[in-house]
Amino acid sequence: MKIAVLSGKGGTGKTLVATNLSFSINNSLYLDCDVEEPNGHLFFESPLISSVDVSLPIPRVIDEKCDGCMKCVDFCKFNALAYVGNKVLVFDKICHSCGGCKLVCPHDAIYEEERVIGKIESRKYGGVDVHTGILNPGEESGTKIISRLMEIAKSKREEITVIDSPPGSSCVVMDSIKDADYCIIVAESSIFGAHNLEMVHELVLLFEKPMGVVLNKTTNGINPSKLYCENNNIPILLDIPFSKKINAISSSGVLISEEDEKYKIMFTNLLKKITGGEIS
Amino acid sequence: MLIGIPCNIKDLNSAVGESFGRSNYYLIYDTENNNSNFVINHASNSQGGAGVKAAQVIVDNKVDALITPQLGENAAIVLKAADIKIYKSILGTLIENISALKKDELPSLMEIHQGYHGHQ
C-alpha cells in the first residue's frame, strides 16, 4: 500500500508525519519526493548506500548538417530553441525533453545528450528503506526524479510505502500522488492553513483517492481546518496538539516516535486507521 | 538601421511596452526612410520561454538595435548572438524613444534580469 503525505504549504508537519509513520512500521519504504528541499533524511541519519544521478535528454545540433530550416524552432512549444547567426541555440533549462525537435529535423542534425538534473540517495535506517530525491539548485522541474522514485517503489517488496510529497498542489505533487492508494493531508489550525487544506483537498478529489486529515499544532481555540473537514466529510485521522516537546525533539533531528514510545503508538494507530477499515 | 521596440498598441505615440517578451507587438522602425511597421509578438501568450521566442521575432526581422525597458537573460543570449545592440528606453512614447536614439541619448541596457519563468 502506498500512502502519500501532503500539505498545502511548507511547515505544516508533513515530514513529521511521513518520517514518523515510516519509522513506526516494520519494513517500510520512505520516498522523499519533496525534491526541491528534501529534509526527511535528517531524521534517518545513516551511511549512504547509494547515490544515483538522474538526467534528462537534451538536444544538441550538428551545425554542419543544419541548413537553417527552423522546423525544430517552430515545433518547440516550450520555446527552448532559437536560430541565430546560422546556429541553433538550445536553452537546456527550458527544454522539457520531449524529443520532438529530433523527430521533425529533416536533416538528422539533432542528437540527444544526457544532462544531470539531480540524484537519488538511498539509506537504511532501522526497518526503513529511505530514498531521497534531490533536484539540483536552479533546475526547473523535478518530475523525472519523482517518477524514478516511483519506479523504486514498484521494484521493492515492502508492504507500506510512505510518500513525502512536495508542498502545495502543483504538477510535482500530482506526480507524487498518482500511484498512491491513500492520501494523508496535514493541516494547521489557522485560516491560512484551512485555505491551503482546501486546495489540496480539491486536488485529491480530482484523483479520486481515499483520504484523511491530520490536524497538527492544534490549540484550544477555533480550528478552521477542523471545521473544513467537518463541513466536507473528510475523516480526521489524528489531532496532534501544539507541543514544545515535539518541537524540541524534531529540531534536534530526532524522530519523536523513536524518542518516546507514546508517539510511536500514536503513529501505529494512525496506520491502523488507514489500513484497518476504521475509515471507509 | 532598423530599430525594434516592444509595444502594446500599434501607434507611434503610444508608450513603450513594459515587458520585452510579453508585449503584443514590436515596432520595427527604419531610420533610412522613417517607415514604421508593427509585427505581432507570437510569444506574448507563451506558457514559458517567451523571451527566447520574442527575441527570435526581433532577429528574424533583422533588427539592428532594440530599445526596451528591461530584458531577461535568455532573450539577451539570443539577441547578443545576433549582435543586436540593446538600449534602455526612457519614459515617453515610441517616437520619442526613436528620436532619443537618433540623437545618441539612450543608454545601453546594462541590467539583465533573470527572467520571470512563469511568475508574472
mmCIF file of C-alpha atoms in Angstrom:
data_model
loop_
_atom_site.group_PDB
_atom_site.id
_atom_site.type_symbol
_atom_site.label_atom_id
_atom_site.label_comp_id
_atom_site.label_asym_id
_atom_site.label_seq_id
_atom_site.Cartn_x
_atom_site.Cartn_y
_atom_site.Cartn_z
ATOM 1 C CA MET A 1 0.000 0.000 0.000
ATOM 2 C CA LYS A 2 1.275 3.447 -0.924
ATOM 3 C CA ILE A 3 0.401 6.319 1.412
ATOM 4 C CA ALA A 4 1.142 9.875 0.243
ATOM 5 C CA VAL A 5 1.538 12.610 2.851
ATOM 6 C CA LEU A 6 0.617 16.075 1.566
ATOM 7 C CA SER A 7 0.152 19.621 2.757
ATOM 8 C CA GLY A 8 -0.966 22.884 1.229
ATOM 9 C CA LYS A 9 2.172 24.684 2.290
ATOM 10 C CA GLY A 10 5.560 24.015 3.842
ATOM 11 C CA GLY A 11 5.972 23.849 7.599
ATOM 12 C CA THR A 12 2.676 22.157 8.470
ATOM 13 C CA GLY A 13 4.283 18.935 9.669
ATOM 14 C CA LYS A 14 4.229 16.833 6.533
ATOM 15 C CA THR A 15 7.708 15.472 7.079
ATOM 16 C CA LEU A 16 6.963 14.936 10.801
ATOM 17 C CA VAL A 17 4.044 12.687 9.876
ATOM 18 C CA ALA A 18 5.736 10.955 6.944
ATOM 19 C CA THR A 19 9.006 10.117 8.721
ATOM 20 C CA ASN A 20 7.404 9.005 11.994
ATOM 21 C CA LEU A 21 4.761 6.961 10.215
ATOM 22 C CA SER A 22 7.518 5.183 8.256
ATOM 23 C CA PHE A 23 9.523 4.554 11.409
ATOM 24 C CA SER A 24 6.543 3.150 13.301
ATOM 25 C CA ILE A 25 6.100 0.414 10.681
ATOM 26 C CA ASN A 26 8.402 -2.585 10.453
ATOM 27 C CA ASN A 27 9.816 -2.744 6.942
ATOM 28 C CA SER A 28 8.595 0.375 5.233
ATOM 29 C CA LEU A 29 9.757 2.336 2.235
ATOM 30 C CA TYR A 30 10.113 6.103 2.682
ATOM 31 C CA LEU A 31 10.288 8.173 -0.512
ATOM 32 C CA ASP A 32 11.140 11.863 -0.118
ATOM 33 C CA CYS A 33 9.508 13.446 -3.180
ATOM 34 C CA ASP A 34 9.909 16.981 -1.842
ATOM 35 C CA VAL A 35 12.827 17.233 -4.268
ATOM 36 C CA GLU A 36 13.349 20.993 -4.002
ATOM 37 C CA GLU A 37 14.085 20.808 -0.318
ATOM 38 C CA PRO A 38 14.176 17.194 0.859
ATOM 39 C CA ASN A 39 14.763 17.050 4.608
ATOM 40 C CA GLY A 40 13.371 13.669 5.688
ATOM 41 C CA HIS A 41 16.872 12.177 5.576
ATOM 42 C CA LEU A 42 17.861 14.414 8.510
ATOM 43 C CA PHE A 43 15.750 12.142 10.718
ATOM 44 C CA PHE A 44 17.142 8.962 9.162
ATOM 45 C CA GLU A 45 20.826 9.725 9.578
ATOM 46 C CA SER A 46 22.805 6.712 8.432
ATOM 47 C CA PRO A 47 25.591 5.898 5.950
ATOM 48 C CA LEU A 48 24.814 6.444 2.294
ATOM 49 C CA ILE A 49 24.229 3.144 0.490
ATOM 50 C CA SER A 50 23.995 4.597 -2.998
ATOM 51 C CA SER A 51 23.704 7.871 -4.872
ATOM 52 C CA VAL A 52 22.384 7.660 -8.419
ATOM 53 C CA ASP A 53 22.289 10.603 -10.823
ATOM 54 C CA VAL A 54 19.025 11.465 -12.582
ATOM 55 C CA SER A 55 19.355 13.026 -16.014
ATOM 56 C CA LEU A 56 17.236 14.278 -18.889
ATOM 57 C CA PRO A 57 17.918 14.019 -22.631
ATOM 58 C CA ILE A 58 18.643 17.455 -24.132
ATOM 59 C CA PRO A 59 19.005 18.174 -27.880
ATOM 60 C CA ARG A 60 22.369 19.023 -29.404
ATOM 61 C CA VAL A 61 22.753 20.200 -33.003
ATOM 62 C CA ILE A 62 25.398 19.171 -35.525
ATOM 63 C CA ASP A 63 25.929 22.580 -37.163
ATOM 64 C CA GLU A 64 27.350 21.118 -40.406
ATOM 65 C CA LYS A 65 24.136 19.164 -41.022
ATOM 66 C CA CYS A 66 21.774 22.062 -40.163
ATOM 67 C CA ASP A 67 20.543 24.144 -43.108
ATOM 68 C CA GLY A 68 18.511 26.594 -41.005
ATOM 69 C CA CYS A 69 15.035 25.389 -41.978
ATOM 70 C CA MET A 70 13.905 26.247 -38.396
ATOM 71 C CA LYS A 71 11.427 23.334 -38.257
ATOM 72 C CA CYS A 72 12.743 22.452 -34.784
ATOM 73 C CA VAL A 73 12.421 26.063 -33.557
ATOM 74 C CA ASP A 74 8.830 26.289 -34.815
ATOM 75 C CA PHE A 75 7.959 22.873 -33.377
ATOM 76 C CA CYS A 76 9.134 23.568 -29.827
ATOM 77 C CA LYS A 77 6.080 24.644 -27.828
ATOM 78 C CA PHE A 78 8.290 25.450 -24.852
ATOM 79 C CA ASN A 79 10.419 27.912 -26.874
ATOM 80 C CA ALA A 80 13.638 26.180 -25.868
ATOM 81 C CA LEU A 81 15.246 26.707 -29.288
ATOM 82 C CA ALA A 82 16.299 29.772 -31.269
ATOM 83 C CA TYR A 83 18.080 30.099 -34.609
ATOM 84 C CA VAL A 84 20.614 32.918 -34.746
ATOM 85 C CA GLY A 85 23.643 33.508 -36.928
ATOM 86 C CA ASN A 86 23.350 30.146 -38.740
ATOM 87 C CA LYS A 87 23.235 28.254 -35.462
ATOM 88 C CA VAL A 88 20.536 26.682 -33.308
ATOM 89 C CA LEU A 89 20.734 27.833 -29.689
ATOM 90 C CA VAL A 90 19.389 25.338 -27.132
ATOM 91 C CA PHE A 91 18.093 26.588 -23.775
ATOM 92 C CA ASP A 92 18.628 23.494 -21.657
ATOM 93 C CA LYS A 93 16.543 24.584 -18.692
ATOM 94 C CA ILE A 94 13.503 25.469 -20.810
ATOM 95 C CA CYS A 95 13.625 22.121 -22.660
ATOM 96 C CA HIS A 96 11.083 19.526 -21.472
ATOM 97 C CA SER A 97 12.929 16.628 -23.154
ATOM 98 C CA CYS A 98 10.025 15.665 -25.401
ATOM 99 C CA GLY A 99 12.372 14.688 -28.261
ATOM 100 C CA GLY A 100 10.144 16.392 -30.845
ATOM 101 C CA CYS A 101 12.881 18.553 -32.384
ATOM 102 C CA LYS A 102 14.907 15.443 -33.153
ATOM 103 C CA LEU A 103 11.899 13.866 -34.859
ATOM 104 C CA VAL A 104 10.996 16.848 -37.054
ATOM 105 C CA CYS A 105 14.559 17.599 -38.209
ATOM 106 C CA PRO A 106 14.651 16.624 -41.902
ATOM 107 C CA HIS A 107 18.465 16.509 -41.947
ATOM 108 C CA ASP A 108 19.139 14.279 -38.941
ATOM 109 C CA ALA A 109 21.138 17.129 -37.418
ATOM 110 C CA ILE A 110 19.878 16.677 -33.868
ATOM 111 C CA TYR A 111 21.021 14.115 -31.312
ATOM 112 C CA GLU A 112 20.388 13.949 -27.583
ATOM 113 C CA GLU A 113 22.780 14.292 -24.686
ATOM 114 C CA GLU A 114 22.026 13.366 -21.083
ATOM 115 C CA ARG A 115 22.062 16.306 -18.663
ATOM 116 C CA VAL A 116 22.165 15.608 -14.914
ATOM 117 C CA ILE A 117 19.414 17.461 -13.020
ATOM 118 C CA GLY A 118 19.665 15.779 -9.623
ATOM 119 C CA LYS A 119 20.103 12.476 -7.836
ATOM 120 C CA ILE A 120 18.503 9.875 -5.600
ATOM 121 C CA GLU A 121 20.267 8.978 -2.353
ATOM 122 C CA SER A 122 19.464 5.714 -0.596
ATOM 123 C CA ARG A 123 19.923 4.813 3.059
ATOM 124 C CA LYS A 124 18.656 2.218 5.524
ATOM 125 C CA TYR A 125 17.522 3.327 8.967
ATOM 126 C CA GLY A 126 16.231 0.552 11.232
ATOM 127 C CA GLY A 127 13.417 -1.040 9.270
ATOM 128 C CA VAL A 128 13.016 1.936 6.961
ATOM 129 C CA ASP A 129 14.310 1.889 3.406
ATOM 130 C CA VAL A 130 14.981 5.610 2.810
ATOM 131 C CA HIS A 131 15.189 7.137 -0.676
ATOM 132 C CA THR A 132 15.697 10.875 -1.108
ATOM 133 C CA GLY A 133 15.076 12.731 -4.361
ATOM 134 C CA ILE A 134 17.316 15.781 -4.759
ATOM 135 C CA LEU A 135 16.842 18.357 -7.520
ATOM 136 C CA ASN A 136 19.932 20.451 -8.245
ATOM 137 C CA PRO A 137 19.528 24.165 -7.395
ATOM 138 C CA GLY A 138 18.382 26.238 -10.363
ATOM 139 C CA GLU A 139 16.641 23.353 -12.139
ATOM 140 C CA GLU A 140 13.032 23.938 -13.158
ATOM 141 C CA SER A 141 11.272 20.614 -12.724
ATOM 142 C CA GLY A 142 11.758 17.566 -10.507
ATOM 143 C CA THR A 143 9.166 15.464 -12.339
ATOM 144 C CA LYS A 144 11.723 12.975 -13.647
ATOM 145 C CA ILE A 145 13.210 12.432 -10.182
ATOM 146 C CA ILE A 146 9.774 11.713 -8.747
ATOM 147 C CA SER A 147 8.974 9.200 -11.472
ATOM 148 C CA ARG A 148 12.286 7.471 -10.699
ATOM 149 C CA LEU A 149 11.328 7.297 -7.025
ATOM 150 C CA MET A 150 8.015 5.722 -8.021
ATOM 151 C CA GLU A 151 9.912 3.110 -10.058
ATOM 152 C CA ILE A 152 11.837 2.219 -6.879
ATOM 153 C CA ALA A 153 8.506 1.677 -5.105
ATOM 154 C CA LYS A 154 7.412 -0.735 -7.831
ATOM 155 C CA SER A 155 10.600 -2.787 -7.551
ATOM 156 C CA LYS A 156 10.523 -3.167 -3.754
ATOM 157 C CA ARG A 157 8.510 -5.583 -1.647
ATOM 158 C CA GLU A 158 7.807 -3.512 1.435
ATOM 159 C CA GLU A 159 4.194 -3.676 2.460
ATOM 160 C CA ILE A 160 3.869 0.038 3.152
ATOM 161 C CA THR A 161 5.384 2.853 1.112
ATOM 162 C CA VAL A 162 5.215 6.361 2.565
ATOM 163 C CA ILE A 163 5.498 9.163 0.003
ATOM 164 C CA ASP A 164 6.609 12.522 1.409
ATOM 165 C CA SER A 165 5.058 14.810 -1.246
ATOM 166 C CA PRO A 166 6.181 18.325 -2.170
ATOM 167 C CA PRO A 167 4.119 21.073 -0.503
ATOM 168 C CA GLY A 168 1.306 22.767 -2.426
ATOM 169 C CA SER A 169 -0.823 21.451 -5.287
ATOM 170 C CA SER A 170 1.416 21.795 -8.353
ATOM 171 C CA CYS A 171 2.372 19.309 -11.095
ATOM 172 C CA VAL A 172 5.058 17.636 -8.993
ATOM 173 C CA VAL A 173 2.502 16.998 -6.244
ATOM 174 C CA MET A 174 0.239 15.291 -8.776
ATOM 175 C CA ASP A 175 3.160 13.129 -9.892
ATOM 176 C CA SER A 176 3.780 12.118 -6.307
ATOM 177 C CA ILE A 177 0.178 11.030 -5.597
ATOM 178 C CA LYS A 178 -0.973 9.445 -8.844
ATOM 179 C CA ASP A 179 0.268 5.997 -7.764
ATOM 180 C CA ALA A 180 -0.875 6.403 -4.141
ATOM 181 C CA ASP A 181 -3.604 4.256 -2.588
ATOM 182 C CA TYR A 182 -4.327 6.733 0.201
ATOM 183 C CA CYS A 183 -3.618 10.416 0.839
ATOM 184 C CA ILE A 184 -2.967 11.968 4.243
ATOM 185 C CA ILE A 185 -3.303 15.767 4.248
ATOM 186 C CA VAL A 186 -1.558 17.555 7.112
ATOM 187 C CA ALA A 187 -3.194 20.857 8.067
ATOM 188 C CA GLU A 188 -2.508 23.667 10.503
ATOM 189 C CA SER A 189 -5.138 25.301 12.684
ATOM 190 C CA SER A 190 -5.384 28.705 11.030
ATOM 191 C CA ILE A 191 -7.468 30.371 8.321
ATOM 192 C CA PHE A 192 -4.425 30.237 6.061
ATOM 193 C CA GLY A 193 -3.988 26.556 6.928
ATOM 194 C CA ALA A 194 -7.625 25.824 6.087
ATOM 195 C CA HIS A 195 -7.289 27.616 2.757
ATOM 196 C CA ASN A 196 -4.269 25.500 1.845
ATOM 197 C CA LEU A 197 -6.097 22.380 3.016
ATOM 198 C CA GLU A 198 -8.946 23.240 0.653
ATOM 199 C CA MET A 199 -6.582 23.484 -2.326
ATOM 200 C CA VAL A 200 -5.002 20.088 -1.662
ATOM 201 C CA HIS A 201 -8.406 18.555 -0.866
ATOM 202 C CA GLU A 202 -9.676 19.636 -4.302
ATOM 203 C CA LEU A 203 -6.607 18.101 -5.925
ATOM 204 C CA VAL A 204 -7.016 14.758 -4.148
ATOM 205 C CA LEU A 205 -10.730 14.731 -5.081
ATOM 206 C CA LEU A 206 -9.723 15.075 -8.745
ATOM 207 C CA PHE A 207 -7.597 11.956 -8.392
ATOM 208 C CA GLU A 208 -10.442 10.147 -6.574
ATOM 209 C CA LYS A 209 -8.134 8.868 -3.838
ATOM 210 C CA PRO A 210 -9.347 7.913 -0.370
ATOM 211 C CA MET A 211 -8.052 10.476 2.098
ATOM 212 C CA GLY A 212 -7.950 11.686 5.670
ATOM 213 C CA VAL A 213 -6.564 14.682 7.528
ATOM 214 C CA VAL A 214 -4.002 15.003 10.310
ATOM 215 C CA LEU A 215 -4.557 18.217 12.258
ATOM 216 C CA ASN A 216 -1.195 19.424 13.509
ATOM 217 C CA LYS A 217 -0.167 22.016 16.096
ATOM 218 C CA THR A 218 -3.746 22.361 17.346
ATOM 219 C CA THR A 219 -4.702 24.640 20.242
ATOM 220 C CA ASN A 220 -7.840 25.175 22.316
ATOM 221 C CA GLY A 221 -9.128 27.904 20.002
ATOM 222 C CA ILE A 222 -11.297 27.587 16.894
ATOM 223 C CA ASN A 223 -9.655 25.382 14.259
ATOM 224 C CA PRO A 224 -10.745 26.446 10.735
ATOM 225 C CA SER A 225 -9.122 23.310 9.273
ATOM 226 C CA LYS A 226 -11.195 21.100 11.576
ATOM 227 C CA LEU A 227 -14.361 22.957 10.544
ATOM 228 C CA TYR A 228 -13.449 22.479 6.897
ATOM 229 C CA CYS A 229 -13.081 18.718 7.444
ATOM 230 C CA GLU A 230 -16.431 18.516 9.239
ATOM 231 C CA ASN A 231 -18.215 20.530 6.547
ATOM 232 C CA ASN A 232 -16.749 18.403 3.762
ATOM 233 C CA ASN A 233 -16.973 14.980 5.416
ATOM 234 C CA ILE A 234 -13.233 14.421 5.452
ATOM 235 C CA PRO A 235 -12.208 11.943 8.164
ATOM 236 C CA ILE A 236 -9.876 13.376 10.818
ATOM 237 C CA LEU A 237 -7.295 10.678 11.432
ATOM 238 C CA LEU A 238 -5.249 12.311 14.139
ATOM 239 C CA ASP A 239 -5.077 15.504 16.159
ATOM 240 C CA ILE A 240 -1.577 16.478 17.296
ATOM 241 C CA PRO A 241 -1.768 19.304 19.862
ATOM 242 C CA PHE A 242 0.863 22.051 19.737
ATOM 243 C CA SER A 243 3.759 20.814 21.820
ATOM 244 C CA LYS A 244 7.097 22.363 22.735
ATOM 245 C CA LYS A 245 8.363 18.865 23.396
ATOM 246 C CA ILE A 246 7.648 17.686 19.823
ATOM 247 C CA ASN A 247 9.224 20.862 18.548
ATOM 248 C CA ALA A 248 12.378 20.397 20.630
ATOM 249 C CA ILE A 249 12.843 16.735 19.668
ATOM 250 C CA SER A 250 12.231 17.387 15.954
ATOM 251 C CA SER A 251 14.506 20.426 15.927
ATOM 252 C CA SER A 252 17.368 18.260 17.112
ATOM 253 C CA GLY A 253 16.861 15.927 14.153
ATOM 254 C CA VAL A 254 15.376 13.081 16.193
ATOM 255 C CA LEU A 255 12.185 11.156 15.384
ATOM 256 C CA ILE A 256 9.578 11.667 18.100
ATOM 257 C CA SER A 257 8.430 8.060 17.649
ATOM 258 C CA GLU A 258 11.962 6.862 18.388
ATOM 259 C CA GLU A 259 12.389 9.155 21.391
ATOM 260 C CA ASP A 260 9.081 8.409 23.088
ATOM 261 C CA GLU A 261 7.031 5.216 22.855
ATOM 262 C CA LYS A 262 3.744 7.095 23.205
ATOM 263 C CA TYR A 263 4.358 8.838 19.877
ATOM 264 C CA LYS A 264 5.215 5.540 18.235
ATOM 265 C CA ILE A 265 1.839 4.206 19.389
ATOM 266 C CA MET A 266 0.205 7.386 18.049
ATOM 267 C CA PHE A 267 1.582 6.711 14.551
ATOM 268 C CA THR A 268 0.911 2.963 14.718
ATOM 269 C CA ASN A 269 -2.705 3.841 15.456
ATOM 270 C CA LEU A 270 -2.706 6.274 12.532
ATOM 271 C CA LEU A 271 -1.671 3.440 10.239
ATOM 272 C CA LYS A 272 -4.344 1.159 11.713
ATOM 273 C CA LYS A 273 -6.984 3.778 10.968
ATOM 274 C CA ILE A 274 -5.891 3.881 7.353
ATOM 275 C CA THR A 275 -5.482 0.164 6.787
ATOM 276 C CA GLY A 276 -7.728 -1.373 9.430
ATOM 277 C CA GLY A 277 -11.092 -0.495 7.954
ATOM 278 C CA GLU A 278 -11.985 2.111 10.555
ATOM 279 C CA ILE A 279 -12.058 4.689 7.794
ATOM 280 C CA SER A 280 -14.263 3.967 4.835
ATOM 281 C CA MET B 1 19.238 50.997 -39.451
ATOM 282 C CA LEU B 2 16.246 49.019 -38.151
ATOM 283 C CA ILE B 3 15.107 49.759 -34.581
ATOM 284 C CA GLY B 4 12.798 47.431 -32.625
ATOM 285 C CA ILE B 5 10.667 48.478 -29.627
ATOM 286 C CA PRO B 6 8.096 46.396 -27.685
ATOM 287 C CA CYS B 7 4.622 47.992 -27.505
ATOM 288 C CA ASN B 8 1.014 47.063 -26.873
ATOM 289 C CA ILE B 9 -0.768 49.430 -29.283
ATOM 290 C CA LYS B 10 0.069 49.980 -32.975
ATOM 291 C CA ASP B 11 0.667 53.699 -32.607
ATOM 292 C CA LEU B 12 3.937 55.669 -32.681
ATOM 293 C CA ASN B 13 2.510 57.922 -29.970
ATOM 294 C CA SER B 14 1.816 55.019 -27.576
ATOM 295 C CA ALA B 15 4.024 54.033 -24.672
ATOM 296 C CA VAL B 16 6.857 51.524 -24.793
ATOM 297 C CA GLY B 17 5.704 48.049 -23.661
ATOM 298 C CA GLU B 18 6.697 47.303 -20.078
ATOM 299 C CA SER B 19 7.836 43.773 -20.809
ATOM 300 C CA PHE B 20 10.074 42.679 -23.679
ATOM 301 C CA GLY B 21 8.769 39.129 -24.089
ATOM 302 C CA ARG B 22 5.107 39.661 -23.267
ATOM 303 C CA SER B 23 4.264 42.807 -25.255
ATOM 304 C CA ASN B 24 1.693 42.439 -28.041
ATOM 305 C CA TYR B 25 3.724 43.972 -30.887
ATOM 306 C CA TYR B 26 7.139 45.208 -31.888
ATOM 307 C CA LEU B 27 7.565 48.459 -33.722
ATOM 308 C CA ILE B 28 10.164 47.934 -36.447
ATOM 309 C CA TYR B 29 11.339 51.409 -37.443
ATOM 310 C CA ASP B 30 13.586 52.028 -40.448
ATOM 311 C CA THR B 31 15.762 55.126 -39.916
ATOM 312 C CA GLU B 32 16.696 55.246 -43.644
ATOM 313 C CA ASN B 33 13.178 56.119 -44.785
ATOM 314 C CA ASN B 34 11.317 56.691 -41.468
ATOM 315 C CA ASN B 35 8.962 53.796 -42.273
ATOM 316 C CA SER B 36 7.302 52.098 -39.337
ATOM 317 C CA ASN B 37 5.947 48.582 -39.292
ATOM 318 C CA PHE B 38 4.266 46.753 -36.391
ATOM 319 C CA VAL B 39 4.834 42.991 -36.145
ATOM 320 C CA ILE B 40 2.879 40.669 -33.884
ATOM 321 C CA ASN B 41 4.747 39.085 -30.980
ATOM 322 C CA HIS B 42 3.601 35.466 -31.155
ATOM 323 C CA ALA B 43 5.411 34.804 -27.873
ATOM 324 C CA SER B 44 3.147 37.078 -25.827
ATOM 325 C CA ASN B 45 0.874 34.229 -24.715
ATOM 326 C CA SER B 46 3.513 31.512 -24.393
ATOM 327 C CA GLN B 47 3.407 29.457 -21.242
ATOM 328 C CA GLY B 48 7.178 29.642 -20.928
ATOM 329 C CA GLY B 49 10.229 30.668 -22.892
ATOM 330 C CA ALA B 50 8.531 33.866 -24.113
ATOM 331 C CA GLY B 51 11.827 35.751 -24.056
ATOM 332 C CA VAL B 52 13.515 33.280 -26.392
ATOM 333 C CA LYS B 53 10.661 33.273 -28.897
ATOM 334 C CA ALA B 54 10.263 37.060 -28.749
ATOM 335 C CA ALA B 55 13.983 37.522 -29.354
ATOM 336 C CA GLN B 56 13.636 35.230 -32.378
ATOM 337 C CA VAL B 57 10.987 37.615 -33.754
ATOM 338 C CA ILE B 58 13.437 40.525 -33.373
ATOM 339 C CA VAL B 59 16.250 38.525 -35.024
ATOM 340 C CA ASP B 60 14.038 37.371 -37.911
ATOM 341 C CA ASN B 61 13.068 40.988 -38.597
ATOM 342 C CA LYS B 62 16.768 41.842 -38.962
ATOM 343 C CA VAL B 63 16.638 44.500 -36.257
ATOM 344 C CA ASP B 64 19.957 46.279 -35.586
ATOM 345 C CA ALA B 65 19.056 47.967 -32.298
ATOM 346 C CA LEU B 66 16.451 47.115 -29.654
ATOM 347 C CA ILE B 67 15.006 49.677 -27.238
ATOM 348 C CA THR B 68 13.376 48.109 -24.177
ATOM 349 C CA PRO B 69 12.769 48.968 -20.511
ATOM 350 C CA GLN B 70 14.054 45.570 -19.406
ATOM 351 C CA LEU B 71 15.250 42.243 -20.727
ATOM 352 C CA GLY B 72 15.553 38.674 -19.404
ATOM 353 C CA GLU B 73 18.755 36.672 -19.597
ATOM 354 C CA ASN B 74 17.554 34.092 -22.151
ATOM 355 C CA ALA B 75 16.367 36.799 -24.549
ATOM 356 C CA ALA B 76 19.686 38.617 -24.018
ATOM 357 C CA ILE B 77 21.624 35.481 -25.052
ATOM 358 C CA VAL B 78 19.684 35.276 -28.342
ATOM 359 C CA LEU B 79 19.999 38.999 -29.116
ATOM 360 C CA LYS B 80 23.711 39.104 -28.302
ATOM 361 C CA ALA B 81 24.318 36.080 -30.536
ATOM 362 C CA ALA B 82 22.785 38.162 -33.337
ATOM 363 C CA ASP B 83 24.945 41.218 -32.423
ATOM 364 C CA ILE B 84 21.868 43.346 -31.812
ATOM 365 C CA LYS B 85 22.567 46.500 -29.794
ATOM 366 C CA ILE B 86 20.344 46.858 -26.722
ATOM 367 C CA TYR B 87 19.295 50.272 -25.359
ATOM 368 C CA LYS B 88 17.278 51.188 -22.298
ATOM 369 C CA SER B 89 14.083 53.080 -23.061
ATOM 370 C CA ILE B 90 13.238 56.421 -21.476
ATOM 371 C CA LEU B 91 9.751 57.395 -20.299
ATOM 372 C CA GLY B 92 7.609 58.579 -23.164
ATOM 373 C CA THR B 93 6.261 57.399 -26.500
ATOM 374 C CA LEU B 94 7.745 55.115 -29.129
ATOM 375 C CA ILE B 95 8.618 58.012 -31.425
ATOM 376 C CA GLU B 96 10.235 59.960 -28.584
ATOM 377 C CA ASN B 97 12.470 56.982 -27.884
ATOM 378 C CA ILE B 98 13.408 56.734 -31.542
ATOM 379 C CA SER B 99 14.297 60.432 -31.630
ATOM 380 C CA ALA B 100 16.382 59.986 -28.489
ATOM 381 C CA LEU B 101 18.276 57.063 -30.027
ATOM 382 C CA LYS B 102 18.923 59.044 -33.199
ATOM 383 C CA LYS B 103 20.454 61.805 -31.055
ATOM 384 C CA ASP B 104 22.502 59.158 -29.233
ATOM 385 C CA GLU B 105 20.769 59.992 -25.965
ATOM 386 C CA LEU B 106 19.758 56.458 -24.886
ATOM 387 C CA PRO B 107 21.981 54.487 -22.509
ATOM 388 C CA SER B 108 22.897 50.874 -23.198
ATOM 389 C CA LEU B 109 20.818 48.424 -21.170
ATOM 390 C CA MET B 110 23.223 47.124 -18.548
ATOM 391 C CA GLU B 111 20.927 45.206 -16.245
ATOM 392 C CA ILE B 112 19.668 41.850 -17.452
ATOM 393 C CA HIS B 113 17.107 40.284 -15.109
ATOM 394 C CA GLN B 114 16.893 36.534 -14.504
ATOM 395 C CA GLY B 115 13.523 36.129 -16.188
ATOM 396 C CA TYR B 116 10.135 35.584 -14.609
ATOM 397 C CA HIS B 117 9.747 31.924 -15.581
ATOM 398 C CA GLY B 118 6.009 31.869 -15.257
ATOM 399 C CA HIS B 119 5.874 34.180 -12.216
ATOM 400 C CA GLN B 120 4.457 37.283 -13.810
#
